Amino acid sequence: MRIDHIGVAVKNIQDAVRQYETILNTSNVSTEVVPSEKVRIATIPVGEARIEFLEPIGDDSAIAKFIAEKGEGIHHIALAVEDIKGDIGRLSEAGLRVLYSEPRPGSHGKMITFIHPKSAKGVLLELCQLPK
Ligand code: CMX
C-alpha cells in the first residue's frame, strides 16, 4: 500500500485552493463533484501523492457534519490498494469496522471504502483502488 491522498475538509474549495496554490507554489488543480459522497473535490498533486480538499454538498454530507463538529482540517488519509474487495474481506474478518462492505465510486474513477476511526486509532482511513 502507499498513501494516495490526504483528505482535508473545508467550507469552500476555492478559498482552500487559493491558499494552497501559494503554499505549494503550483496552479496544478483539478476539481470534480462526487455526488454519491455529497462532496465537491479539488485535488492538488504533492510529489507522488495528492491533497484533496472536500467541500460538503448539503447539510447531510459527512463533511458538513465533520466541519460542524470539529471545524476545517484533516478528515482522512487514503491508502491506495490493489485488491479492495480482498482487503474489505480481510479487514472485516479481523474485526475492523469497514464502512462500505461493497466499494463505491470515489474521485478520479477510483473505487473506495473507509475504515472507521474507532478501528484505526482515531484516524478515518480510506481504501481506494485506482481504475485499471
Ligand atoms: N476522523 C477522525 N474521527 C472522526 C472522524 C474523522 N474524519 N469523523 C468522525 N470521527 C469520530 C467522532 O469524533 C466520534 O468520536 P467520539 O465518539 O470519540 O466523539 C466518532 O468518530 C463518531 O463516530 P460515529 O457516530 O460512528 O459516526 P459519525 O456520524 O460521526 O460519522 C463516519 C463518522 C466516519 C462514520 C462518517 O463520516 C462516514 O461514514 N465517513 C465515510 C464517508 C465519508 O467520509 N465521505 C466523505 C469523503 C468522500 C471522499 O473522500 O470521496
Short mmCIF file of C-alpha atoms and ligand atoms in Angstrom, two decimals:
data_model
loop_
_atom_site.label_atom_id
_atom_site.label_comp_id
_atom_site.label_asym_id
_atom_site.label_seq_id
_atom_site.Cartn_x
_atom_site.Cartn_y
_atom_site.Cartn_z
CA MET A 1 0.00 0.00 0.00
CA ARG A 2 1.00 3.62 -0.40
CA ILE A 3 -0.55 6.93 0.60
CA ASP A 4 -2.75 8.10 -2.28
CA HIS A 5 -4.02 11.33 -0.76
CA ILE A 6 -4.86 13.25 2.38
CA GLY A 7 -8.45 14.50 2.57
CA VAL A 8 -8.97 17.94 4.09
CA ALA A 9 -12.48 19.12 4.99
CA VAL A 10 -13.08 22.74 4.03
CA LYS A 11 -16.06 25.08 3.84
CA ASN A 12 -15.08 26.43 0.42
CA ILE A 13 -12.69 24.73 -2.01
CA GLN A 14 -11.94 27.94 -3.89
CA ASP A 15 -10.57 29.55 -0.72
CA ALA A 16 -8.60 26.40 0.06
CA VAL A 17 -7.17 26.20 -3.45
CA ARG A 18 -6.11 29.86 -3.36
CA GLN A 19 -4.21 29.30 -0.11
CA TYR A 20 -2.58 26.04 -1.14
CA GLU A 21 -1.59 27.27 -4.62
CA THR A 22 0.54 29.77 -2.73
CA ILE A 23 1.80 27.28 -0.14
CA LEU A 24 2.72 24.64 -2.73
CA ASN A 25 3.69 27.13 -5.45
CA THR A 26 1.56 25.40 -8.09
CA SER A 27 -1.54 26.00 -10.16
CA ASN A 28 -1.99 22.32 -10.99
CA VAL A 29 -5.51 21.83 -9.62
CA SER A 30 -8.37 19.63 -10.80
CA THR A 31 -11.92 19.72 -9.48
CA GLU A 32 -14.86 17.35 -9.62
CA VAL A 33 -18.12 16.54 -7.90
CA VAL A 34 -18.69 13.11 -6.34
CA PRO A 35 -22.49 13.04 -5.89
CA SER A 36 -22.59 9.69 -4.05
CA GLU A 37 -20.33 11.16 -1.32
CA LYS A 38 -22.01 14.59 -1.42
CA VAL A 39 -18.74 16.42 -1.90
CA ARG A 40 -17.06 18.82 -4.29
CA ILE A 41 -13.35 17.95 -4.51
CA ALA A 42 -10.28 19.94 -5.54
CA THR A 43 -7.10 17.92 -5.96
CA ILE A 44 -3.53 19.23 -5.89
CA PRO A 45 -0.63 16.82 -6.53
CA VAL A 46 2.20 16.79 -3.97
CA GLY A 47 5.05 14.54 -5.12
CA GLU A 48 3.63 11.03 -5.65
CA ALA A 49 0.55 11.82 -3.53
CA ARG A 50 -2.19 14.46 -3.51
CA ILE A 51 -4.13 16.68 -1.16
CA GLU A 52 -7.88 16.53 -1.73
CA PHE A 53 -9.98 19.41 -0.44
CA LEU A 54 -13.53 18.32 0.34
CA GLU A 55 -16.37 20.82 0.37
CA PRO A 56 -19.76 19.50 1.51
CA ILE A 57 -22.76 19.47 -0.80
CA GLY A 58 -25.77 19.74 1.50
CA ASP A 59 -26.16 19.63 5.26
CA ASP A 60 -26.42 15.83 5.30
CA SER A 61 -22.92 15.38 3.86
CA ALA A 62 -20.40 13.56 6.12
CA ILE A 63 -18.10 16.55 5.51
CA ALA A 64 -20.74 19.04 6.70
CA LYS A 65 -21.12 17.04 9.93
CA PHE A 66 -17.34 16.87 10.41
CA ILE A 67 -16.91 20.63 9.94
CA ALA A 68 -19.84 21.39 12.25
CA GLU A 69 -18.30 19.22 14.98
CA LYS A 70 -14.56 19.77 14.56
CA GLY A 71 -14.07 22.66 12.11
CA GLU A 72 -11.96 22.56 8.97
CA GLY A 73 -8.94 20.25 8.90
CA ILE A 74 -7.58 16.81 8.06
CA HIS A 75 -10.51 14.46 7.54
CA HIS A 76 -8.93 11.22 6.31
CA ILE A 77 -5.84 9.50 4.95
CA ALA A 78 -6.35 7.45 1.79
CA LEU A 79 -4.34 4.31 1.05
CA ALA A 80 -4.11 3.00 -2.50
CA VAL A 81 -4.74 -0.75 -2.60
CA GLU A 82 -4.56 -3.34 -5.37
CA ASP A 83 -7.50 -5.53 -4.36
CA ILE A 84 -10.10 -3.51 -2.47
CA LYS A 85 -12.63 -6.35 -2.26
CA GLY A 86 -9.97 -8.67 -0.86
CA ASP A 87 -8.92 -6.04 1.69
CA ILE A 88 -12.55 -5.44 2.74
CA GLY A 89 -12.92 -9.17 3.42
CA ARG A 90 -9.57 -9.44 5.23
CA LEU A 91 -10.20 -6.41 7.47
CA SER A 92 -13.83 -7.32 8.23
CA GLU A 93 -12.69 -10.81 9.25
CA ALA A 94 -10.07 -9.21 11.51
CA GLY A 95 -12.96 -7.42 13.29
CA LEU A 96 -12.34 -3.91 11.95
CA ARG A 97 -15.29 -1.63 11.15
CA VAL A 98 -15.30 -1.30 7.37
CA LEU A 99 -17.89 1.32 6.41
CA TYR A 100 -18.80 0.15 2.87
CA SER A 101 -18.88 -3.62 2.51
CA GLU A 102 -19.13 -3.05 -1.26
CA PRO A 103 -16.75 -0.46 -2.79
CA ARG A 104 -18.40 2.74 -4.06
CA PRO A 105 -17.31 5.30 -6.69
CA GLY A 106 -14.91 7.99 -5.45
CA SER A 107 -12.90 10.73 -7.15
CA HIS A 108 -10.88 10.13 -10.34
CA GLY A 109 -12.71 6.90 -11.16
CA LYS A 110 -11.46 5.16 -8.01
CA MET A 111 -13.47 2.61 -6.03
CA ILE A 112 -13.45 3.39 -2.31
CA THR A 113 -14.36 2.29 1.17
CA PHE A 114 -13.47 3.55 4.64
CA ILE A 115 -12.23 2.09 7.92
CA HIS A 116 -13.96 3.69 10.92
CA PRO A 117 -11.67 5.87 13.07
CA LYS A 118 -12.52 3.69 16.10
CA SER A 119 -10.75 0.82 14.30
CA ALA A 120 -7.69 2.89 13.35
CA LYS A 121 -6.53 4.87 16.39
CA GLY A 122 -8.72 7.87 15.72
CA VAL A 123 -7.90 8.17 12.01
CA LEU A 124 -10.55 7.77 9.30
CA LEU A 125 -8.80 5.67 6.62
CA GLU A 126 -9.99 5.46 3.04
CA LEU A 127 -9.01 2.49 0.90
CA CYS A 128 -9.03 3.30 -2.79
CA GLN A 129 -8.41 1.20 -5.85
CA LEU A 130 -7.37 3.04 -8.98
CA PRO A 131 -9.06 2.21 -12.27
CA LYS A 132 -7.09 -0.38 -14.28
N1 CMX B 1 -11.63 11.46 11.69
C1 CMX B 1 -11.47 11.04 12.96
N2 CMX B 1 -12.51 10.80 13.80
C2 CMX B 1 -13.74 11.02 13.33
C3 CMX B 1 -13.97 11.46 12.02
C4 CMX B 1 -12.86 11.68 11.17
N3 CMX B 1 -13.00 12.08 9.91
N4 CMX B 1 -15.31 11.57 11.82
C5 CMX B 1 -15.89 11.23 12.98
N5 CMX B 1 -14.95 10.90 13.89
C6 CMX B 1 -15.17 10.45 15.25
C7 CMX B 1 -16.03 11.40 16.04
O1 CMX B 1 -15.26 12.42 16.62
C8 CMX B 1 -16.60 10.50 17.10
O2 CMX B 1 -15.64 10.20 18.08
P1 CMX B 1 -16.04 10.19 19.66
O3 CMX B 1 -17.11 9.13 19.78
O4 CMX B 1 -14.77 9.83 20.33
O5 CMX B 1 -16.55 11.56 19.94
C9 CMX B 1 -16.84 9.22 16.30
O6 CMX B 1 -15.94 9.25 15.21
C10 CMX B 1 -18.27 9.20 15.78
O7 CMX B 1 -18.48 8.06 15.10
P2 CMX B 1 -19.94 7.67 14.52
O8 CMX B 1 -21.01 8.16 15.47
O9 CMX B 1 -19.90 6.22 14.18
O10 CMX B 1 -20.04 8.42 13.16
P3 CMX B 1 -20.30 9.88 12.61
O11 CMX B 1 -21.76 10.09 12.37
O12 CMX B 1 -19.56 10.96 13.34
O13 CMX B 1 -19.61 9.69 11.16
C11 CMX B 1 -18.05 8.43 9.92
C12 CMX B 1 -18.26 9.38 11.08
C13 CMX B 1 -16.54 8.27 9.72
C14 CMX B 1 -18.69 7.06 10.20
C15 CMX B 1 -18.73 9.07 8.65
O14 CMX B 1 -18.17 10.36 8.42
C16 CMX B 1 -18.54 8.24 7.39
O15 CMX B 1 -19.32 7.33 7.13
N6 CMX B 1 -17.48 8.54 6.59
C17 CMX B 1 -17.23 7.85 5.34
C18 CMX B 1 -17.71 8.64 4.13
C19 CMX B 1 -17.05 9.98 4.03
O16 CMX B 1 -16.34 10.46 4.90
N7 CMX B 1 -17.30 10.64 2.86
C20 CMX B 1 -16.75 11.95 2.58
C21 CMX B 1 -15.42 11.87 1.84
C22 CMX B 1 -15.63 11.27 0.47
C23 CMX B 1 -14.39 11.21 -0.42
O17 CMX B 1 -13.26 11.41 0.02
O18 CMX B 1 -14.60 10.92 -1.64
#
